[in-house]
PDB file of C-alpha atoms in Angstrom:
ATOM      1  CA  UNK A   1       0.144   0.042   0.095  1.00  0.00           C
ATOM      2  CA  UNK A   2       1.422   3.620  -1.022  1.00  0.00           C
ATOM      3  CA  UNK A   3       1.743   5.982   1.969  1.00  0.00           C
ATOM      4  CA  UNK A   4       0.336   8.657   0.001  1.00  0.00           C
ATOM      5  CA  UNK A   5       3.251  11.039  -0.128  1.00  0.00           C
ATOM      6  CA  UNK A   6       6.517  11.351  -2.348  1.00  0.00           C
ATOM      7  CA  UNK A   7      10.248  10.827  -1.344  1.00  0.00           C
ATOM      8  CA  UNK A   8      10.772  14.348  -2.162  1.00  0.00           C
ATOM      9  CA  UNK A   9       8.293  15.604   0.224  1.00  0.00           C
ATOM     10  CA  UNK A  10       9.609  13.420   2.873  1.00  0.00           C
ATOM     11  CA  UNK A  11      13.216  14.491   2.400  1.00  0.00           C
ATOM     12  CA  UNK A  12      12.015  18.178   2.481  1.00  0.00           C
ATOM     13  CA  UNK A  13      10.116  17.698   5.684  1.00  0.00           C
ATOM     14  CA  UNK A  14      12.745  15.429   7.450  1.00  0.00           C
ATOM     15  CA  UNK A  15      15.523  17.677   6.753  1.00  0.00           C
ATOM     16  CA  UNK A  16      13.546  21.130   7.946  1.00  0.00           C
ATOM     17  CA  UNK A  17      12.006  19.198  11.051  1.00  0.00           C
ATOM     18  CA  UNK A  18      15.509  17.702  11.960  1.00  0.00           C
ATOM     19  CA  UNK A  19      17.131  21.099  11.800  1.00  0.00           C
ATOM     20  CA  UNK A  20      14.511  22.893  13.562  1.00  0.00           C
ATOM     21  CA  UNK A  21      14.458  20.270  16.429  1.00  0.00           C
ATOM     22  CA  UNK A  22      18.181  20.449  16.574  1.00  0.00           C
ATOM     23  CA  UNK A  23      20.007  22.226  19.919  1.00  0.00           C
ATOM     24  CA  UNK A  24      22.613  23.382  17.515  1.00  0.00           C
ATOM     25  CA  UNK A  25      22.496  24.927  14.041  1.00  0.00           C
ATOM     26  CA  UNK A  26      24.271  23.194  11.231  1.00  0.00           C
ATOM     27  CA  UNK A  27      27.444  25.056   9.848  1.00  0.00           C
ATOM     28  CA  UNK A  28      26.120  26.584   6.797  1.00  0.00           C
ATOM     29  CA  UNK A  29      23.018  25.241   4.781  1.00  0.00           C
ATOM     30  CA  UNK A  30      22.171  21.673   3.824  1.00  0.00           C
ATOM     31  CA  UNK A  31      24.022  20.179   0.761  1.00  0.00           C
ATOM     32  CA  UNK A  32      21.638  18.620  -1.802  1.00  0.00           C
ATOM     33  CA  UNK A  33      23.912  17.240  -4.269  1.00  0.00           C
ATOM     34  CA  UNK A  34      22.932  17.173  -7.991  1.00  0.00           C
ATOM     35  CA  UNK A  35      21.971  14.011  -9.912  1.00  0.00           C
ATOM     36  CA  UNK A  36      25.689  13.591 -11.093  1.00  0.00           C
ATOM     37  CA  UNK A  37      27.367  14.232  -7.302  1.00  0.00           C
ATOM     38  CA  UNK A  38      24.898  11.935  -6.076  1.00  0.00           C
ATOM     39  CA  UNK A  39      25.838   9.452  -8.610  1.00  0.00           C
ATOM     40  CA  UNK A  40      29.426   9.497  -7.083  1.00  0.00           C
ATOM     41  CA  UNK A  41      28.517   9.731  -3.176  1.00  0.00           C
ATOM     42  CA  UNK A  42      25.172   7.794  -3.140  1.00  0.00           C
ATOM     43  CA  UNK A  43      23.559  10.321  -0.768  1.00  0.00           C
ATOM     44  CA  UNK A  44      20.555  12.674  -1.037  1.00  0.00           C
ATOM     45  CA  UNK A  45      21.851  15.250   1.258  1.00  0.00           C
ATOM     46  CA  UNK A  46      24.659  16.120   3.680  1.00  0.00           C
ATOM     47  CA  UNK A  47      23.932  18.307   7.071  1.00  0.00           C
ATOM     48  CA  UNK A  48      27.220  19.693   8.387  1.00  0.00           C
ATOM     49  CA  UNK A  49      26.021  19.873  12.298  1.00  0.00           C
ATOM     50  CA  UNK A  50      29.054  21.222  14.321  1.00  0.00           C
ATOM     51  CA  UNK A  51      31.495  18.166  14.526  1.00  0.00           C
ATOM     52  CA  UNK A  52      28.971  15.777  13.155  1.00  0.00           C
ATOM     53  CA  UNK A  53      28.629  15.698   9.314  1.00  0.00           C
ATOM     54  CA  UNK A  54      25.510  13.553   8.659  1.00  0.00           C
ATOM     55  CA  UNK A  55      24.510  11.977   5.468  1.00  0.00           C
ATOM     56  CA  UNK A  56      21.284  10.451   4.495  1.00  0.00           C
ATOM     57  CA  UNK A  57      19.774   8.543   1.467  1.00  0.00           C
ATOM     58  CA  UNK A  58      16.173   9.090   1.755  1.00  0.00           C
ATOM     59  CA  UNK A  59      13.832   5.951   1.240  1.00  0.00           C
ATOM     60  CA  UNK A  60       9.960   5.884   0.915  1.00  0.00           C
ATOM     61  CA  UNK A  61       8.355   2.729   2.090  1.00  0.00           C
ATOM     62  CA  UNK A  62       5.210   0.802   1.317  1.00  0.00           C
ATOM     63  CA  UNK A  63       2.785  -0.060   4.051  1.00  0.00           C
ATOM     64  CA  UNK A  64       2.544  -3.989   4.043  1.00  0.00           C
ATOM     65  CA  UNK A  65      -1.067  -4.712   5.903  1.00  0.00           C
ATOM     66  CA  UNK A  66      -1.712  -8.446   4.732  1.00  0.00           C
ATOM     67  CA  UNK A  67      -0.217 -11.628   6.237  1.00  0.00           C
ATOM     68  CA  UNK A  68       0.551 -12.713   2.801  1.00  0.00           C
ATOM     69  CA  UNK A  69       3.652 -10.535   2.785  1.00  0.00           C
ATOM     70  CA  UNK A  70       6.805 -12.986   2.565  1.00  0.00           C
ATOM     71  CA  UNK A  71       8.347 -11.685   5.552  1.00  0.00           C
ATOM     72  CA  UNK A  72       5.144 -12.561   7.621  1.00  0.00           C
ATOM     73  CA  UNK A  73       4.322 -16.064   5.768  1.00  0.00           C
ATOM     74  CA  UNK A  74       8.038 -16.982   6.021  1.00  0.00           C
ATOM     75  CA  UNK A  75       7.882 -17.007   9.750  1.00  0.00           C
ATOM     76  CA  UNK A  76      11.598 -15.866   9.718  1.00  0.00           C
ATOM     77  CA  UNK A  77      11.051 -12.364  10.693  1.00  0.00           C
ATOM     78  CA  UNK A  78      10.622 -12.716  14.686  1.00  0.00           C
ATOM     79  CA  UNK A  79       8.980  -9.799  16.166  1.00  0.00           C
ATOM     80  CA  UNK A  80       7.751  -8.252  12.591  1.00  0.00           C
ATOM     81  CA  UNK A  81       3.723  -8.113  12.609  1.00  0.00           C
ATOM     82  CA  UNK A  82       1.366  -6.393  10.547  1.00  0.00           C
ATOM     83  CA  UNK A  83       1.115  -3.613   9.662  1.00  0.00           C
ATOM     84  CA  UNK A  84       5.066  -2.874   8.950  1.00  0.00           C
ATOM     85  CA  UNK A  85       6.786  -1.057   6.552  1.00  0.00           C
ATOM     86  CA  UNK A  86       9.252  -2.077   3.530  1.00  0.00           C
ATOM     87  CA  UNK A  87      11.621  -0.023   1.655  1.00  0.00           C
ATOM     88  CA  UNK A  88      13.101  -1.518  -1.832  1.00  0.00           C
ATOM     89  CA  UNK A  89      16.954  -1.200  -2.225  1.00  0.00           C
ATOM     90  CA  UNK A  90      18.580  -0.291  -5.382  1.00  0.00           C
ATOM     91  CA  UNK A  91      19.451  -3.471  -7.268  1.00  0.00           C
ATOM     92  CA  UNK A  92      23.575  -3.688  -7.753  1.00  0.00           C
ATOM     93  CA  UNK A  93      23.162  -4.400 -11.212  1.00  0.00           C
ATOM     94  CA  UNK A  94      21.177  -0.977 -11.702  1.00  0.00           C
ATOM     95  CA  UNK A  95      22.878   1.457  -9.240  1.00  0.00           C
ATOM     96  CA  UNK A  96      26.146   1.687  -7.285  1.00  0.00           C
ATOM     97  CA  UNK A  97      24.320   3.700  -4.558  1.00  0.00           C
ATOM     98  CA  UNK A  98      24.781   1.161  -1.748  1.00  0.00           C
ATOM     99  CA  UNK A  99      28.297   0.233  -2.447  1.00  0.00           C
ATOM    100  CA  UNK A 100      28.949   4.430  -2.526  1.00  0.00           C
ATOM    101  CA  UNK A 101      27.323   4.328   0.513  1.00  0.00           C
ATOM    102  CA  UNK A 102      29.465   1.777   2.209  1.00  0.00           C
ATOM    103  CA  UNK A 103      32.458   3.783   0.942  1.00  0.00           C
ATOM    104  CA  UNK A 104      31.570   6.883   2.274  1.00  0.00           C
ATOM    105  CA  UNK A 105      30.550   5.411   5.712  1.00  0.00           C
ATOM    106  CA  UNK A 106      34.532   3.906   5.651  1.00  0.00           C
ATOM    107  CA  UNK A 107      35.161   7.593   5.695  1.00  0.00           C
ATOM    108  CA  UNK A 108      32.630   8.721   8.142  1.00  0.00           C
ATOM    109  CA  UNK A 109      31.759   5.905  10.431  1.00  0.00           C
ATOM    110  CA  UNK A 110      28.477   5.778  12.223  1.00  0.00           C
ATOM    111  CA  UNK A 111      27.753   9.188   9.912  1.00  0.00           C
ATOM    112  CA  UNK A 112      26.100   7.718   7.200  1.00  0.00           C
ATOM    113  CA  UNK A 113      22.597   6.409   7.123  1.00  0.00           C
ATOM    114  CA  UNK A 114      19.425   5.135   5.198  1.00  0.00           C
ATOM    115  CA  UNK A 115      16.620   7.252   6.737  1.00  0.00           C
ATOM    116  CA  UNK A 116      13.060   6.217   6.083  1.00  0.00           C
ATOM    117  CA  UNK A 117       9.555   7.171   7.893  1.00  0.00           C
ATOM    118  CA  UNK A 118       7.468   5.507  10.104  1.00  0.00           C
ATOM    119  CA  UNK A 119       4.293   7.395   8.810  1.00  0.00           C
ATOM    120  CA  UNK A 120       1.494   5.455   7.260  1.00  0.00           C
ATOM    121  CA  UNK A 121      -0.534   8.134   5.239  1.00  0.00           C
ATOM    122  CA  UNK A 122      -0.679  11.568   4.180  1.00  0.00           C
ATOM    123  CA  UNK A 123      -2.564  12.860   6.928  1.00  0.00           C
ATOM    124  CA  UNK A 124      -0.515  11.620   9.507  1.00  0.00           C
ATOM    125  CA  UNK A 125       2.460  13.123   7.425  1.00  0.00           C
ATOM    126  CA  UNK A 126       0.882  16.251   7.632  1.00  0.00           C
ATOM    127  CA  UNK A 127       0.286  16.111  11.161  1.00  0.00           C
ATOM    128  CA  UNK A 128       3.841  15.143  11.912  1.00  0.00           C
ATOM    129  CA  UNK A 129       5.005  18.102   9.608  1.00  0.00           C
ATOM    130  CA  UNK A 130       3.276  20.807  11.349  1.00  0.00           C
ATOM    131  CA  UNK A 131       4.649  19.330  14.750  1.00  0.00           C
ATOM    132  CA  UNK A 132       7.970  19.219  13.389  1.00  0.00           C
ATOM    133  CA  UNK A 133       8.276  15.192  14.299  1.00  0.00           C
ATOM    134  CA  UNK A 134       9.064  13.642  11.046  1.00  0.00           C
ATOM    135  CA  UNK A 135      12.903  13.272  11.684  1.00  0.00           C
ATOM    136  CA  UNK A 136      11.497  11.694  15.086  1.00  0.00           C
ATOM    137  CA  UNK A 137       9.152   9.313  13.468  1.00  0.00           C
ATOM    138  CA  UNK A 138      11.972   8.035  11.124  1.00  0.00           C
ATOM    139  CA  UNK A 139      14.169   5.020  11.428  1.00  0.00           C
ATOM    140  CA  UNK A 140      17.672   5.105  10.512  1.00  0.00           C
ATOM    141  CA  UNK A 141      20.090   2.083   9.097  1.00  0.00           C
ATOM    142  CA  UNK A 142      23.519   2.154   8.687  1.00  0.00           C
ATOM    143  CA  UNK A 143      24.652   0.719   5.148  1.00  0.00           C
ATOM    144  CA  UNK A 144      27.398  -1.307   7.021  1.00  0.00           C
ATOM    145  CA  UNK A 145      24.806  -3.080   9.165  1.00  0.00           C
ATOM    146  CA  UNK A 146      23.131  -4.228   5.881  1.00  0.00           C
ATOM    147  CA  UNK A 147      26.618  -5.087   4.489  1.00  0.00           C
ATOM    148  CA  UNK A 148      27.222  -5.662   0.694  1.00  0.00           C
ATOM    149  CA  UNK A 149      24.572  -6.706  -1.460  1.00  0.00           C
ATOM    150  CA  UNK A 150      25.152 -10.399  -2.270  1.00  0.00           C
ATOM    151  CA  UNK A 151      23.900 -10.270  -5.764  1.00  0.00           C
ATOM    152  CA  UNK A 152      22.041  -8.533  -8.353  1.00  0.00           C
ATOM    153  CA  UNK A 153      18.590  -9.419  -7.399  1.00  0.00           C
ATOM    154  CA  UNK A 154      15.812  -7.248  -5.730  1.00  0.00           C
ATOM    155  CA  UNK A 155      16.353  -6.844  -2.195  1.00  0.00           C
ATOM    156  CA  UNK A 156      14.204  -5.036   0.626  1.00  0.00           C
ATOM    157  CA  UNK A 157      14.324  -3.848   4.124  1.00  0.00           C
ATOM    158  CA  UNK A 158      11.359  -4.679   6.588  1.00  0.00           C
ATOM    159  CA  UNK A 159      10.924  -2.386   9.881  1.00  0.00           C
ATOM    160  CA  UNK A 160       8.172  -1.508  12.414  1.00  0.00           C
ATOM    161  CA  UNK A 161       8.047   1.244  14.667  1.00  0.00           C
ATOM    162  CA  UNK A 162       9.312   0.245  18.107  1.00  0.00           C
ATOM    163  CA  UNK A 163      11.182  -2.691  16.764  1.00  0.00           C
ATOM    164  CA  UNK A 164      14.933  -2.244  17.232  1.00  0.00           C
ATOM    165  CA  UNK A 165      15.665  -4.918  14.760  1.00  0.00           C
ATOM    166  CA  UNK A 166      14.603  -4.604  11.080  1.00  0.00           C
ATOM    167  CA  UNK A 167      15.085  -7.602   8.248  1.00  0.00           C
ATOM    168  CA  UNK A 168      17.061  -7.426   5.102  1.00  0.00           C
ATOM    169  CA  UNK A 169      15.414  -9.552   2.687  1.00  0.00           C
ATOM    170  CA  UNK A 170      14.968 -11.718   0.222  1.00  0.00           C
ATOM    171  CA  UNK A 171      16.657 -14.156   2.596  1.00  0.00           C
ATOM    172  CA  UNK A 172      15.733 -12.463   5.887  1.00  0.00           C
ATOM    173  CA  UNK A 173      18.815 -11.014   7.984  1.00  0.00           C
ATOM    174  CA  UNK A 174      18.283  -9.284  11.277  1.00  0.00           C
ATOM    175  CA  UNK A 175      19.642  -5.654  10.914  1.00  0.00           C
ATOM    176  CA  UNK A 176      19.962  -2.937  13.472  1.00  0.00           C
ATOM    177  CA  UNK A 177      17.425  -0.163  13.231  1.00  0.00           C
ATOM    178  CA  UNK A 178      18.065   3.017  15.197  1.00  0.00           C
ATOM    179  CA  UNK A 179      15.541   5.863  16.178  1.00  0.00           C
ATOM    180  CA  UNK A 180      15.949   9.371  16.307  1.00  0.00           C
ATOM    181  CA  UNK A 181      16.881   9.282  20.042  1.00  0.00           C
ATOM    182  CA  UNK A 182      19.830   6.948  18.920  1.00  0.00           C
ATOM    183  CA  UNK A 183      20.883   9.710  16.332  1.00  0.00           C
ATOM    184  CA  UNK A 184      20.739  12.521  19.131  1.00  0.00           C
ATOM    185  CA  UNK A 185      22.898  10.522  21.343  1.00  0.00           C
ATOM    186  CA  UNK A 186      25.558  10.517  18.490  1.00  0.00           C
ATOM    187  CA  UNK A 187      25.145  14.050  18.073  1.00  0.00           C
ATOM    188  CA  UNK A 188      25.592  14.939  21.462  1.00  0.00           C
ATOM    189  CA  UNK A 189      28.783  12.210  21.763  1.00  0.00           C
ATOM    190  CA  UNK A 190      30.334  14.024  18.636  1.00  0.00           C
ATOM    191  CA  UNK A 191      29.892  17.658  19.567  1.00  0.00           C
ATOM    192  CA  UNK A 192      32.811  19.733  19.963  1.00  0.00           C
ATOM    193  CA  UNK A 193      32.263  20.068  23.696  1.00  0.00           C
ATOM    194  CA  UNK A 194      31.971  16.386  24.019  1.00  0.00           C
ATOM    195  CA  UNK A 195      35.110  15.700  21.974  1.00  0.00           C
ATOM    196  CA  UNK A 196      37.020  18.417  24.068  1.00  0.00           C
ATOM    197  CA  UNK A 197      35.852  16.634  27.380  1.00  0.00           C
ATOM    198  CA  UNK A 198      37.005  13.185  25.691  1.00  0.00           C
ATOM    199  CA  UNK A 199      40.666  14.873  25.052  1.00  0.00           C
ATOM    200  CA  UNK A 200      40.526  16.133  28.656  1.00  0.00           C
ATOM    201  CA  UNK A 201      40.055  12.763  30.088  1.00  0.00           C
ATOM    202  CA  UNK A 202      42.450  11.075  27.698  1.00  0.00           C
ATOM    203  CA  UNK A 203      45.110  13.710  28.783  1.00  0.00           C
ATOM    204  CA  UNK A 204      44.566  12.725  32.583  1.00  0.00           C
ATOM    205  CA  UNK A 205      44.759   9.116  31.761  1.00  0.00           C
ATOM    206  CA  UNK A 206      48.086   9.911  29.986  1.00  0.00           C
ATOM    207  CA  UNK A 207      49.438  11.948  32.892  1.00  0.00           C
ATOM    208  CA  UNK A 208      48.161   9.147  35.444  1.00  0.00           C
ATOM    209  CA  UNK A 209      49.869   6.521  33.349  1.00  0.00           C
ATOM    210  CA  UNK A 210      53.119   8.868  33.143  1.00  0.00           C
ATOM    211  CA  UNK A 211      53.405   9.389  36.873  1.00  0.00           C
ATOM    212  CA  UNK A 212      52.698   5.756  37.632  1.00  0.00           C
ATOM    213  CA  UNK A 213      55.413   4.851  35.237  1.00  0.00           C
ATOM    214  CA  UNK A 214      57.885   7.506  36.764  1.00  0.00           C
ATOM    215  CA  UNK A 215      57.246   6.061  40.268  1.00  0.00           C
ATOM    216  CA  UNK A 216      58.202   2.641  39.376  1.00  0.00           C
ATOM    217  CA  UNK A 217      61.479   4.119  37.821  1.00  0.00           C
ATOM    218  CA  UNK A 218      62.265   6.238  40.759  1.00  0.00           C
ATOM    219  CA  UNK A 219      62.282   3.063  42.676  1.00  0.00           C
ATOM    220  CA  UNK A 220      65.032   1.453  40.472  1.00  0.00           C
ATOM    221  CA  UNK A 221      68.617   2.247  41.165  1.00  0.00           C
ATOM    222  CA  UNK A 222      70.565   3.177  37.640  1.00  0.00           C
ATOM    223  CA  UNK A 223      67.818   3.675  35.324  1.00  0.00           C
ATOM    224  CA  UNK A 224      66.510   6.740  33.488  1.00  0.00           C
ATOM    225  CA  UNK A 225      63.528   8.611  35.255  1.00  0.00           C
ATOM    226  CA  UNK A 226      61.756   8.778  31.771  1.00  0.00           C
ATOM    227  CA  UNK A 227      62.541   5.600  29.785  1.00  0.00           C
ATOM    228  CA  UNK A 228      60.942   4.895  26.233  1.00  0.00           C
ATOM    229  CA  UNK A 229      57.650   3.322  27.355  1.00  0.00           C
ATOM    230  CA  UNK A 230      56.921   6.408  29.859  1.00  0.00           C
ATOM    231  CA  UNK A 231      57.442   8.879  27.059  1.00  0.00           C
ATOM    232  CA  UNK A 232      55.187   6.963  24.722  1.00  0.00           C
ATOM    233  CA  UNK A 233      52.382   6.669  27.509  1.00  0.00           C
ATOM    234  CA  UNK A 234      52.529  10.352  27.794  1.00  0.00           C
ATOM    235  CA  UNK A 235      52.592  11.187  24.018  1.00  0.00           C
ATOM    236  CA  UNK A 236      49.274  12.135  22.331  1.00  0.00           C
TER     237      UNK A 236
END
């Protein structure tokens, strides 16, 4: 069953709602690549939040409402029940999209996602947009969690709101599904302030390691106060 809104509408609403709900403004405007650029990167958009560049490939699902759907009929997707959503992956012999996303994720670990809505129809979509919750009512899947496409056949991803595991099909493979709150946690952990805190903690750990080694060296006769291992421990 079609959800009644377009991928373009979802992408626009998602982007605006995500930026409106963020505690920190992006560094500059969102970057929408043209078709040629998208063909080289695989993404629909790059949003440069401070310290956290995020890359998204938008996917529009179909709403599956019948028990004859193969994910349900096969019995190989524990926890999945109707209604659920299904998005189609670009076939490997038609597009390099998924391969390009995997390459991009290798450069930007934990910053590249498929984004898809959990909104069943146009009325709910309009309410979500007006309430600035389109991004919050979306799921996020890492291309790396899917892994390389195994062949040139058609593949899809089934997911359901509230279920932490989706299923990459046609042969069902459990796949991690992340929520908006998961994304927000990533944002907080990667913010400049958080990075500075992590750097400070690392410096404290290095200093403690150095002092421990120094005390040991002071207790040894005829040895340098600062040998190679101590210097290495204090280097950052």
